[in-house]
Tab-separated table of C-alpha atoms in Angstrom:
chain	number	residue	atom	x	y	z
A	28	MET	CA	86.819	111.878	112.631
A	29	LEU	CA	90.216	110.040	111.611
A	30	GLU	CA	90.802	106.531	111.606
A	31	ILE	CA	94.210	105.162	111.950
A	32	TYR	CA	95.323	101.396	110.452
A	33	ALA	CA	98.723	99.842	110.567
A	34	GLY	CA	99.934	96.755	108.736
A	35	LYS	CA	101.237	93.948	110.693
A	36	ASN	CA	105.158	95.030	111.037
A	37	ALA	CA	103.833	98.777	111.508
A	38	LEU	CA	101.392	97.841	114.255
A	39	LYS	CA	104.189	95.632	116.126
A	40	THR	CA	106.755	98.341	115.886
A	41	ILE	CA	104.739	101.071	117.137
A	42	GLN	CA	103.652	99.203	120.122
A	43	GLU	CA	107.184	98.825	121.147
A	44	GLN	CA	108.470	102.038	120.655
A	45	GLY	CA	105.749	104.894	120.313
A	46	PHE	CA	104.100	106.815	117.856
A	47	LYS	CA	106.951	109.328	116.247
A	48	GLN	CA	107.737	110.535	113.284
A	49	GLU	CA	111.527	109.050	113.069
A	50	LEU	CA	110.017	105.826	112.348
A	51	PHE	CA	108.841	106.543	109.063
A	52	THR	CA	111.220	106.725	105.927
A	53	ASN	CA	108.308	106.943	103.197
A	54	PHE	CA	105.102	109.320	102.360
A	55	LEU	CA	102.838	107.902	100.300
A	56	GLY	CA	100.537	110.332	98.126
A	57	ALA	CA	97.538	108.506	95.698
A	58	SER	CA	95.980	109.690	92.449
A	59	GLY	CA	92.550	110.462	92.660
A	60	GLY	CA	92.242	114.275	91.584
A	61	PRO	CA	90.362	116.746	94.258
A	62	LYS	CA	89.574	113.780	96.340
A	63	TRP	CA	93.416	114.876	98.059
A	64	PHE	CA	91.415	118.236	99.431
A	65	THR	CA	90.342	116.122	102.442
A	66	LEU	CA	93.792	115.662	103.510
A	67	PHE	CA	94.726	119.370	103.038
A	68	GLY	CA	94.703	120.026	106.808
A	69	LEU	CA	96.627	116.622	107.307
A	70	ASP	CA	99.619	117.898	104.629
A	71	LYS	CA	99.647	120.745	106.334
A	72	TYR	CA	100.067	119.614	110.081
A	73	LEU	CA	102.714	116.834	108.781
A	74	PHE	CA	104.813	119.045	107.095
A	75	GLY	CA	104.598	122.315	109.283
A	76	GLU	CA	104.705	120.590	112.641
A	77	PHE	CA	105.217	116.802	112.765
A	78	PHE	CA	107.919	116.282	110.313
A	79	LYS	CA	109.254	119.867	111.193
A	80	GLY	CA	113.187	119.845	111.662
A	81	ARG	CA	113.755	116.190	110.754
A	82	SER	CA	117.221	115.574	109.572
A	83	SER	CA	117.143	112.100	108.163
A	84	GLU	CA	115.682	111.067	105.034
A	85	LEU	CA	111.551	111.165	104.259
A	86	ASN	CA	110.976	109.703	100.469
A	87	LEU	CA	107.721	111.114	99.074
A	88	ILE	CA	106.249	109.084	96.364
A	89	GLY	CA	103.148	110.456	94.529
A	90	SER	CA	101.176	109.772	91.636
A	91	SER	CA	99.182	112.046	89.637
A	92	ALA	CA	97.420	114.232	92.589
A	93	GLY	CA	99.891	112.573	94.719
A	94	ALA	CA	102.733	113.348	92.790
A	95	PHE	CA	101.529	117.187	93.057
A	96	ARG	CA	101.265	117.205	96.487
A	97	ALA	CA	105.129	115.581	96.873
A	98	ALA	CA	105.906	118.583	94.617
A	99	CYS	CA	104.698	121.162	97.070
A	100	LEU	CA	105.675	119.087	100.320
A	101	THR	CA	109.341	119.007	99.471
A	102	GLN	CA	109.513	122.816	98.677
A	103	ASN	CA	111.467	124.624	101.672
A	104	ASN	CA	107.926	126.126	102.671
A	105	PRO	CA	105.593	122.941	102.371
A	106	VAL	CA	102.465	124.821	103.802
A	107	GLN	CA	102.788	127.460	101.618
A	108	ALA	CA	103.441	125.684	98.596
A	109	ILE	CA	100.698	123.070	99.495
A	110	GLU	CA	98.162	125.885	100.148
A	111	ARG	CA	98.977	127.531	96.658
A	112	LEU	CA	98.413	124.371	95.193
A	113	ALA	CA	94.768	124.177	96.852
A	114	HIS	CA	93.804	127.535	96.016
A	115	ASN	CA	94.606	127.480	92.488
A	116	TYR	CA	93.429	123.664	91.566
A	117	ALA	CA	90.129	124.690	94.150
A	118	HIS	CA	89.589	128.053	91.868
A	119	THR	CA	90.183	126.149	88.170
A	120	VAL	CA	87.319	126.897	86.022
A	121	TYR	CA	86.815	125.493	82.035
A	122	SER	CA	84.699	125.562	79.707
A	123	LYS	CA	81.332	123.564	79.229
A	124	LYS	CA	83.141	121.344	77.075
A	125	PRO	CA	86.796	121.643	77.755
A	126	SER	CA	89.042	120.029	75.230
A	127	ALA	CA	92.062	118.108	76.106
A	128	GLU	CA	94.087	120.772	74.820
A	129	GLU	CA	92.008	123.274	77.304
A	130	ILE	CA	92.675	121.077	79.980
A	131	ALA	CA	96.426	120.375	79.534
A	132	SER	CA	96.940	124.006	79.402
A	133	THR	CA	95.641	124.598	82.750
A	134	ALA	CA	97.720	121.674	83.895
A	135	VAL	CA	100.712	123.614	82.912
A	136	ASP	CA	99.370	126.718	84.548
A	137	ILE	CA	98.966	125.117	88.092
A	138	VAL	CA	102.157	123.346	87.982
A	139	ASP	CA	104.084	126.724	86.932
A	140	GLN	CA	102.459	128.215	90.137
A	141	ILE	CA	103.123	125.348	92.363
A	142	PHE	CA	106.889	125.762	91.411
A	143	SER	CA	106.398	129.567	91.704
A	144	THR	CA	109.952	130.999	91.433
A	145	ASN	CA	112.516	128.842	93.394
A	146	GLY	CA	110.486	125.707	93.988
A	147	ALA	CA	111.850	123.298	91.023
A	148	VAL	CA	115.378	123.809	92.495
A	149	GLU	CA	114.262	123.299	96.479
A	150	VAL	CA	112.860	120.177	95.099
A	151	ILE	CA	115.725	118.951	92.814
A	152	ASN	CA	118.390	119.771	95.886
A	153	ASN	CA	116.253	118.721	98.914
A	154	LYS	CA	118.374	115.421	100.143
A	155	VAL	CA	116.026	115.468	103.314
A	156	PHE	CA	112.252	115.292	101.756
A	157	LYS	CA	113.196	113.775	98.846
A	158	ALA	CA	110.431	113.787	95.750
A	159	HIS	CA	109.519	110.776	93.675
A	160	PHE	CA	107.377	111.609	91.090
A	161	LEU	CA	105.222	107.988	89.375
A	162	VAL	CA	104.789	107.832	86.095
A	163	SER	CA	103.211	105.632	83.457
A	164	LYS	CA	105.032	105.369	79.927
A	165	CYS	CA	102.135	103.534	77.861
A	166	HIS	CA	103.053	101.101	75.042
A	167	GLY	CA	101.099	99.911	71.881
A	168	LEU	CA	97.520	101.879	71.301
A	169	THR	CA	97.232	103.383	74.213
A	170	ALA	CA	100.471	106.041	73.449
A	171	PHE	CA	98.368	107.570	70.795
A	172	ASP	CA	96.274	110.979	71.264
A	173	ASN	CA	93.519	110.066	68.809
A	174	LYS	CA	90.683	108.823	71.059
A	175	LEU	CA	89.543	106.367	68.875
A	176	LEU	CA	93.100	104.423	68.969
A	177	GLN	CA	93.522	105.209	72.432
A	178	GLY	CA	90.360	104.124	73.644
A	179	ALA	CA	90.971	100.270	71.728
A	180	GLY	CA	93.808	100.351	74.162
A	181	LEU	CA	92.476	101.221	77.295
A	182	ILE	CA	89.752	98.429	76.308
A	183	LYS	CA	92.767	95.930	75.827
A	184	SER	CA	93.624	97.200	79.287
A	185	ILE	CA	90.424	96.298	81.213
A	186	LEU	CA	90.352	92.860	79.666
A	187	LEU	CA	93.987	92.375	80.499
A	188	ASN	CA	93.704	93.613	83.895
A	189	LYS	CA	90.443	91.796	84.345
A	190	MET	CA	92.324	88.282	83.537
A	191	ALA	CA	95.945	89.650	86.001
A	192	ARG	CA	97.324	92.672	86.984
A	193	ARG	CA	100.513	91.749	85.823
A	194	LEU	CA	99.492	91.076	82.202
A	195	LEU	CA	99.099	94.992	82.367
A	196	ASN	CA	102.969	95.396	81.939
A	197	LYS	CA	102.475	94.568	78.195
A	198	GLN	CA	101.270	98.244	78.108
A	199	TYR	CA	102.953	100.463	80.703
A	200	GLN	CA	106.046	100.772	82.236
A	201	ARG	CA	106.723	102.494	85.438
A	202	TYR	CA	108.886	105.242	85.624
A	203	ILE	CA	109.897	106.755	88.879
A	204	PHE	CA	111.123	110.094	88.304
A	205	LYS	CA	113.238	111.235	91.631
A	206	GLN	CA	115.325	113.558	94.041
A	207	PRO	CA	118.627	112.469	92.349
A	208	SER	CA	120.727	111.568	95.409
A	209	SER	CA	117.476	108.618	96.256
A	210	THR	CA	118.574	105.313	96.696
A	211	LEU	CA	114.661	104.288	97.091
A	212	THR	CA	113.314	100.904	95.616
A	213	ILE	CA	109.907	99.577	94.416
A	214	ASN	CA	109.161	95.825	95.136
A	215	ASP	CA	106.739	94.759	92.932
A	216	PRO	CA	104.656	91.558	92.988
A	217	TYR	CA	103.006	92.041	89.846
A	218	ASN	CA	106.374	92.255	87.998
A	219	PHE	CA	106.055	95.968	86.365
A	220	SER	CA	109.391	97.016	84.644
A	221	ASN	CA	110.694	100.337	86.829
A	222	VAL	CA	112.933	102.928	85.231
A	223	TYR	CA	114.605	105.339	87.934
A	224	GLN	CA	115.064	108.898	86.353
A	225	ASN	CA	116.892	111.882	88.027
A	226	LEU	CA	114.530	114.890	88.012
A	227	THR	CA	116.433	117.816	86.925
A	228	HIS	CA	115.960	121.569	85.680
A	229	GLU	CA	114.938	120.459	82.402
A	230	ASN	CA	112.527	116.958	82.815
A	231	ILE	CA	110.591	118.401	86.449
A	232	LYS	CA	107.816	119.991	84.790
A	233	SER	CA	107.013	117.477	82.355
A	234	ALA	CA	107.443	114.747	84.530
A	235	LEU	CA	104.786	116.588	87.027
A	236	LEU	CA	102.528	117.131	84.125
A	237	ALA	CA	103.045	113.586	82.992
A	238	SER	CA	102.141	112.011	86.348
A	239	GLY	CA	98.859	113.653	86.433
A	240	SER	CA	98.082	113.626	82.654
A	241	ILE	CA	94.930	111.081	82.690
A	242	PRO	CA	94.029	109.066	79.885
A	243	MET	CA	91.195	110.324	77.235
A	244	VAL	CA	91.700	113.408	79.280
A	245	MET	CA	94.443	114.901	78.503
A	246	SER	CA	97.053	114.355	76.009
A	247	GLY	CA	99.979	112.500	77.137
A	248	ILE	CA	103.345	114.151	77.061
A	249	LYS	CA	106.053	113.288	74.504
A	250	HIS	CA	109.903	112.693	74.666
A	251	ILE	CA	110.757	113.942	78.595
A	252	ALA	CA	113.845	115.525	78.693
A	253	GLY	CA	116.292	112.397	79.225
A	254	SER	CA	113.964	109.864	78.780
A	255	ALA	CA	113.181	107.086	76.225
A	256	LYS	CA	111.185	108.747	73.363
A	257	GLY	CA	107.244	107.593	73.659
A	258	THR	CA	104.252	108.471	75.601
A	259	TYR	CA	104.068	109.126	79.457
A	260	ARG	CA	100.757	109.390	80.706
A	261	ASP	CA	99.443	108.949	84.567
A	262	GLY	CA	101.003	107.331	87.418
A	263	GLY	CA	97.739	106.322	88.235
A	264	ILE	CA	97.136	104.133	85.558
A	265	ILE	CA	99.487	101.690	87.439
A	266	ASP	CA	99.481	102.773	91.223
A	267	TYR	CA	96.239	104.312	91.695
A	268	HIS	CA	96.416	103.624	95.550
A	269	PHE	CA	99.580	101.635	95.320
A	270	ASP	CA	100.102	97.933	95.484
A	271	PHE	CA	103.968	97.705	96.756
A	272	SER	CA	106.462	97.464	99.196
A	273	LEU	CA	109.369	99.977	99.451
A	274	SER	CA	113.100	99.286	100.094
A	275	ASN	CA	115.392	101.850	101.473
A	276	GLY	CA	119.088	102.383	99.841
A	277	GLY	CA	119.683	98.235	99.428
A	278	GLN	CA	119.622	99.115	95.281
A	279	GLY	CA	121.462	102.197	94.736
A	280	HIS	CA	120.728	103.962	91.312
A	281	SER	CA	124.182	105.232	90.189
A	282	SER	CA	123.110	106.746	86.693
A	283	ASP	CA	120.470	109.215	85.584
A	284	ASN	CA	118.725	106.256	84.214
A	285	TYR	CA	118.592	103.024	85.925
A	286	LYS	CA	116.325	100.400	84.907
A	287	VAL	CA	114.995	97.192	86.815
A	288	ASP	CA	113.644	94.694	84.155
A	289	LYS	CA	110.600	93.025	85.385
A	290	ASP	CA	112.387	89.576	84.950
A	291	SER	CA	114.954	90.510	87.437
A	292	GLN	CA	112.947	92.224	90.059
A	293	GLU	CA	113.221	89.426	92.940
A	294	PHE	CA	113.721	91.917	95.878
A	295	ALA	CA	111.717	91.346	99.070
A	296	SER	CA	110.629	93.831	101.298
A	297	THR	CA	113.299	93.792	104.151
A	298	GLY	CA	110.906	94.632	107.006
A	299	ASN	CA	111.383	97.121	109.748
A	300	ASN	CA	114.892	97.989	108.598
A	301	ASP	CA	113.672	100.147	105.748
A	302	GLY	CA	111.266	102.583	108.303
A	303	LEU	CA	107.645	102.597	108.008
A	304	THR	CA	105.381	104.278	105.469
A	305	LEU	CA	102.936	106.938	106.374
A	306	TYR	CA	100.045	106.992	104.196
A	307	PRO	CA	96.853	109.880	104.357
A	308	HIS	CA	94.113	108.359	102.298
A	309	PHE	CA	91.120	109.696	101.722
A	310	CYS	CA	89.416	106.054	102.175
A	311	SER	CA	90.496	102.833	103.722
A	312	ALA	CA	90.202	100.449	101.536
A	313	PRO	CA	92.939	101.160	98.630
A	314	LYS	CA	92.882	100.067	95.106
A	315	ALA	CA	96.183	98.909	93.435
A	316	GLY	CA	95.776	100.575	89.838
A	317	TRP	CA	93.564	102.498	87.512
A	318	PHE	CA	91.496	99.585	85.957
A	319	ASP	CA	90.751	98.115	89.341
A	320	LYS	CA	88.777	101.119	90.704
A	321	ASN	CA	85.336	99.207	89.656
A	322	SER	CA	86.692	96.049	90.731
A	323	THR	CA	86.645	93.377	93.998
A	324	ARG	CA	90.314	92.853	93.560
A	325	GLN	CA	92.002	93.691	97.059
A	326	VAL	CA	95.658	95.420	97.613
A	327	LEU	CA	98.248	92.500	99.137
A	328	SER	CA	98.527	92.792	102.804
A	329	SER	CA	102.462	91.892	102.382
A	330	SER	CA	102.347	95.393	100.468
A	331	TYR	CA	101.262	97.314	103.734
A	332	GLU	CA	103.004	95.179	106.347
A	333	ASN	CA	105.101	98.035	106.989
A	334	THR	CA	102.220	101.138	106.236
A	335	VAL	CA	100.132	103.153	108.547
A	336	LEU	CA	97.264	104.508	107.006
A	337	LEU	CA	95.536	107.527	108.073
A	338	ALA	CA	91.652	107.808	106.686
A	339	PRO	CA	88.858	109.815	107.066
A	340	SER	CA	85.917	108.426	108.942
A	341	ALA	CA	82.245	107.857	107.381
A	342	LYS	CA	80.961	110.125	110.036
A	343	PHE	CA	83.256	112.967	108.527
A	344	ILE	CA	82.707	112.616	105.164
A	345	GLN	CA	78.856	112.718	106.149
A	346	SER	CA	80.056	116.152	107.814
A	347	LEU	CA	80.919	117.850	104.675
A	348	PRO	CA	78.502	119.337	101.946
A	349	PHE	CA	77.128	117.142	99.585
A	350	LYS	CA	77.910	114.181	102.087
A	351	LYS	CA	80.792	113.480	99.972
A	352	ILE	CA	84.877	114.511	99.425
A	353	PRO	CA	85.481	116.631	95.991
A	354	ASP	CA	85.911	114.603	92.854
A	355	ARG	CA	86.108	115.229	89.102
A	356	THR	CA	82.785	114.849	88.314
A	357	ASP	CA	82.160	118.155	90.442
A	358	PHE	CA	83.120	120.321	87.365
A	359	THR	CA	80.475	118.645	85.397
A	360	GLU	CA	77.550	118.530	87.813
A	361	LEU	CA	77.938	121.765	90.045
A	362	ASP	CA	77.965	125.225	88.493
A	363	SER	CA	81.549	126.717	88.986
A	364	SER	CA	80.544	129.172	91.829
A	365	THR	CA	78.809	126.340	93.804
A	366	ARG	CA	81.698	123.866	93.524
A	367	ILE	CA	84.239	126.199	94.689
A	368	LYS	CA	82.181	127.098	97.998
A	369	TYR	CA	81.871	123.712	98.348
A	370	TRP	CA	85.684	122.780	97.636
A	371	LEU	CA	86.915	125.625	100.146
A	372	LYS	CA	84.696	124.409	103.388
A	373	VAL	CA	86.261	120.893	102.477
A	374	LEU	CA	89.261	122.587	102.734
A	375	GLU	CA	88.388	124.542	106.076
A	376	GLN	CA	86.949	121.410	107.131
A	377	THR	CA	90.058	119.472	107.018
A	378	THR	CA	91.829	120.963	110.081
A	379	ARG	CA	89.487	118.494	111.984
A	380	LEU	CA	91.721	115.855	111.037
A	381	ALA	CA	94.587	117.642	111.949
A	382	GLU	CA	93.191	118.312	114.981
A	383	CYS	CA	92.418	114.408	115.634
A	384	PHE	CA	95.405	113.712	114.223
A	385	ASN	CA	97.497	115.806	116.721
A	386	GLU	CA	95.636	114.408	119.651
A	387	PHE	CA	96.584	111.120	118.949
A	388	VAL	CA	100.165	112.167	118.863
A	389	MET	CA	99.857	113.611	121.820
A	390	LYS	CA	98.136	111.199	123.958
A	391	GLN	CA	99.969	107.866	122.392
A	392	ASP	CA	96.677	106.556	122.210
A	393	ILE	CA	97.906	103.225	120.357
A	394	THR	CA	94.536	101.667	120.974
A	395	LYS	CA	93.145	103.408	118.510
A	396	ILE	CA	95.270	101.706	115.454
A	397	ARG	CA	93.126	99.328	113.652
A	398	PRO	CA	94.999	96.686	111.908
A	399	PHE	CA	95.186	97.042	108.418
A	400	GLN	CA	93.038	94.715	106.332
A	401	PRO	CA	92.803	94.807	102.478
C-alpha cells in the first residue's frame, strides 16, 4: 500500500542507524490541491505519534497545499488542526462558474479556520516544529490580475521553462516565509533568488494565502506586510514538488528580510550533517515546478540524496473510489454531493497508509526501502 524511496545518503544512513525520527531535520509538503488528501492519514500519524514529544527542531517546508499542511502541523495540536483543514476543504462548495473573488474569499475562510483562535500565535512561537511557506513573487506580465496580460506572461513562462528552468528567475522570485528562529537555507541548483522573511502576526495569513493563490484562478496577494511591494502567488509555480537541497544552521538569517541573490548562491548540500528530509508525497515521481507538470524533465538526483519519500502504491490508488486520488478537476466534473462523499472516503482510507508506515517502523524492515531514481 505504501512505497518508500530514499536518496543515496539517506539510504546509507538508515542502513547504518535504522529508521527513526531523530534522523530527520526537514519535512516537505508539495503543491497539488486536494491531492494532499491522500496523505491525510500519514500526516496524523507522523505528527500525532512518530514525531510526538520531539525536542530537536524539525523544519516543515511547504508550497500551496503543502504550506497549508505546515500551518496545521506546527500548531500545538497538529492532529486537530489537520482534521479541521481536511473537513473544511472537503466540504467546500463553489457556484457553477466561480469568480476569482469567490475562490479567494473561500480561501480566506479556510485560512481563518486553519488558525482558529490561537493557531497563528502557536505557529510563530513554535521553536521545535518550524513552518516555512514558499511563495512566488511575480514580475512583469505575470504580476497582473488581468487574465489577458497574466496569460501572456504565463505563455512566456512556459517557453522560458521549456528552454531552461533557470530562465524562470527572470519572472519569479522565491520568498520563504519562516518561523523567526529558523536558519534553514534552500540550496537551489537553478539559481532562483531567495528572500527569507520572518512570519509575524501581521503577515502570516497573507503569506499562507499567497502560497496557495493559483495563477488565473485566484487573485494574487498584494503587498504582504514587511515584504517588498508586488504580487505574490502560488509557491508551486517555482516549487511544485521541489528540486533543491536543504541546509540547516549554516547561513543564519539575522534580519527579518534576508536575501540570497542568485549570483551569490553557491551553497552545496553538506550531506548527512544536515539531517534527512521526510517527504510524504502523492506520487513517486516529483516534478520540479508548475510548468514541468506535463514535461519529461526529471528532478536532479542530487536534490534528493538526503530525502526519504513516502508514496501511495498503484494498488492503493486503484482501491479508491474512481480509482484515482482527488484533484481540482473534481470540482467541475462531479456534483458537490458525489465529490464530498468521494473525498471523505479517501480521507478515511488513508489510515491504511499510516498503518503500513507504522508497521514498517516497528519491524524496521529496511529492505522495503527502494533507491530513489528520478
